[in-house]
Amino acid sequence: MNSQSYFPNYYAVEDIFVTQEKVECKVNTKLLKMGFLDSGADTEDLNPGRTINLPLWYIKELKVNNPYFTVCVPEIYKNVHKAVCEAETTHIELGKLHPYFYEYGRYLTPYDRNHVVGKIVFETMRQRVRHLLDISKNATDTGKPEHRLDDIENKLYESGVKTSHLYVNWLRMKFNNIAASEMVQEHTKKRKRERRSDANDSPEQEHKRQTL
Amino acid sequence: MSKSNKMFADKAFELVKELQRSSQTIPPFDDDGVRQVLEEIKAIFEENCAQAANYSTSGDRTLWPLLNFRHAALQRNKRCLLSYLHQRLQRIKALRWEFGSIIPADIKTNLCEPEVTFFNKYSKSLASYMRSIGDGQGIDLTGDLRPPKSLYIEVRCVEDFGKFELEDGEVIYLKKNSQHYLPRSQVETLVRQGILQHIV
C-alpha cells in the first residue's frame, strides 16, 4: 500500500480520528435549543455553567475566545507535565494515555491559557524520538511495545523496523528475489483459510516435486 | 430535532473507522451506511435552510450557535464521506499495481459499480501511459521493481496455472509443485501474483 508522509490533508484518516475525540467544555451562555448536546440535562436549552463533552471537529470551527464555550485542557497533559519535568518520558505509556497524543495536543494548544501543552508535546517527542530509534533498530520477535506508543510513534517505529530490515537484507545481498506483492499474499492467505475451513484438507501437503 | 445520545456525524465516522479497521483487501461497499449519511446531511441542510429563512425575516440571532453547530456537522459528514470514498480509491489503485489488470472475482464483488468503472479507466490510462513512454516501445512500469541480477530465475509453481506461452513461442505447462528455469522478465508478473514462487 502506498504510504504517504504524514501531513493532515482533507482526506487524512488520522486527522479524522483525532477530530472525533471529545473535549470537555464549560458552557458560558444560554444556548437555545442546544440541550441535545448535554445527555444529563432534560431542558431544551443549554444552560450556563454545565460541563459537556463536545467533539473536536466542532470546537475547532469556533474561535478560541468564543463566547459560548470554554475548553478545559484534559488531565493527561497535566500528568505528563510532571513526567517531563522529571525527564523520564520514555517510560510513559503514551498509547494508553491517548492514542493520538501529539495530534490531540496540537489541536488543544491554542485553548491552553497557561501555554504548557505545546511545550509538553514538543518536549515529550524530543525526548522519546531517540528511544524510538533505538527500539526500532533492535526490534525482536517478542512483539512491539504497542500500548506504549502513540499513533505517530507507531508509524515511525514501523517504518524504522522496515528500513532496518531492508538494510540488513541489502547487506546480505538477499534483496534480489521477487516476492509476491503484499496484497496478493494477504488475499491468498485468506483464500487458504477459507478452503481449509470448507473442506478441512491441508493445502500444505507436500507432493513429490517434479522438474521439467 | 430529536433528542438522542447519538451525536451528529457519528455514522459517517463509523464508515471511515470500519474501513480502516478491516483486514480484508477491500471490504464490501457500505451502500446502506453511505445512504444514511447522505440522509443525515440532507436533513441537517433542510433544517438549517428553514432556520436561515426564519432569521432573514425576524433578525433573531439567538439561534446562531445552533446553526453554526449544524453547519459544522454537515461539513464533518461531508469530509468523512469523501474520505471513505478516497481511501477506497487508493486501495483500488493499489490493486492495479499488485494484481495486474484483472481483479480476482471475490474482490470484485466487494466493489460498487462506479468503482469498477474507475478501476477499468485507471487501468486503461495506466496502460496507455506505459505504451507512450520508452521511445515508442513502451515500458512496463509494474515490472522490474527491483533491479534484476540474472536473466533467468528458478521458480516453483504454487498452484495449477495451465499453459503458459513464452515470447519465443515455446509453451510450457505450469503444474502445481513443478519447477522451472525461466526468463525473469516474462515470469515476474506471475511471481508477483503469487502463482509462482522464486527459489534461490
PDB file of N, CA, C and O in Angstrom, chain B residues 127-136 138-139:
ATOM      1  N   ALA B 127      -2.170   1.872 -18.763  1.00  0.00           N
ATOM      2  CA  ALA B 127      -1.662   1.103 -19.895  1.00  0.00           C
ATOM      3  C   ALA B 127      -1.269   2.028 -21.037  1.00  0.00           C
ATOM      4  O   ALA B 127      -0.195   1.874 -21.635  1.00  0.00           O
ATOM      5  N   SER B 128      -2.103   3.023 -21.328  1.00  0.00           N
ATOM      6  CA  SER B 128      -1.767   3.885 -22.466  1.00  0.00           C
ATOM      7  C   SER B 128      -0.583   4.771 -22.125  1.00  0.00           C
ATOM      8  O   SER B 128       0.212   5.110 -22.999  1.00  0.00           O
ATOM      9  N   TYR B 129      -0.431   5.110 -20.843  1.00  0.00           N
ATOM     10  CA  TYR B 129       0.758   5.866 -20.456  1.00  0.00           C
ATOM     11  C   TYR B 129       2.012   5.022 -20.646  1.00  0.00           C
ATOM     12  O   TYR B 129       3.015   5.493 -21.188  1.00  0.00           O
ATOM     13  N   MET B 130       1.934   3.777 -20.207  1.00  0.00           N
ATOM     14  CA  MET B 130       3.109   2.911 -20.305  1.00  0.00           C
ATOM     15  C   MET B 130       3.476   2.646 -21.755  1.00  0.00           C
ATOM     16  O   MET B 130       4.642   2.461 -22.088  1.00  0.00           O
ATOM     17  N   ARG B 131       2.457   2.626 -22.622  1.00  0.00           N
ATOM     18  CA  ARG B 131       2.741   2.452 -24.049  1.00  0.00           C
ATOM     19  C   ARG B 131       3.418   3.682 -24.633  1.00  0.00           C
ATOM     20  O   ARG B 131       4.239   3.590 -25.535  1.00  0.00           O
ATOM     21  N   SER B 132       3.049   4.859 -24.100  1.00  0.00           N
ATOM     22  CA  SER B 132       3.513   6.108 -24.717  1.00  0.00           C
ATOM     23  C   SER B 132       4.971   6.426 -24.404  1.00  0.00           C
ATOM     24  O   SER B 132       5.600   7.210 -25.088  1.00  0.00           O
ATOM     25  N   ILE B 133       5.510   5.830 -23.319  1.00  0.00           N
ATOM     26  CA  ILE B 133       6.885   6.170 -22.950  1.00  0.00           C
ATOM     27  C   ILE B 133       7.872   5.145 -23.498  1.00  0.00           C
ATOM     28  O   ILE B 133       7.473   4.134 -24.069  1.00  0.00           O
ATOM     29  N   GLY B 134       9.149   5.423 -23.320  1.00  0.00           N
ATOM     30  CA  GLY B 134      10.179   4.468 -23.722  1.00  0.00           C
ATOM     31  C   GLY B 134      10.432   4.424 -25.210  1.00  0.00           C
ATOM     32  O   GLY B 134      10.526   3.342 -25.792  1.00  0.00           O
ATOM     33  N   ASP B 135      10.511   5.555 -25.846  1.00  0.00           N
ATOM     34  CA  ASP B 135      10.851   5.663 -27.272  1.00  0.00           C
ATOM     35  C   ASP B 135       9.984   4.787 -28.163  1.00  0.00           C
ATOM     36  O   ASP B 135      10.480   4.036 -29.008  1.00  0.00           O
ATOM     37  N   GLY B 136       8.708   4.884 -27.960  1.00  0.00           N
ATOM     38  CA  GLY B 136       7.804   4.174 -28.846  1.00  0.00           C
ATOM     39  C   GLY B 136       7.651   2.693 -28.571  1.00  0.00           C
ATOM     40  O   GLY B 136       6.801   2.038 -29.154  1.00  0.00           O
ATOM     41  N   GLY B 138       7.376   1.427 -25.321  1.00  0.00           N
ATOM     42  CA  GLY B 138       6.586   1.223 -24.115  1.00  0.00           C
ATOM     43  C   GLY B 138       7.408   0.560 -23.020  1.00  0.00           C
ATOM     44  O   GLY B 138       8.314  -0.222 -23.296  1.00  0.00           O
ATOM     45  N   ILE B 139       7.125   0.915 -21.791  1.00  0.00           N
ATOM     46  CA  ILE B 139       7.818   0.305 -20.655  1.00  0.00           C
ATOM     47  C   ILE B 139       6.764  -0.210 -19.686  1.00  0.00           C
ATOM     48  O   ILE B 139       5.795   0.486 -19.386  1.00  0.00           O
TER      49      ILE B 139
END
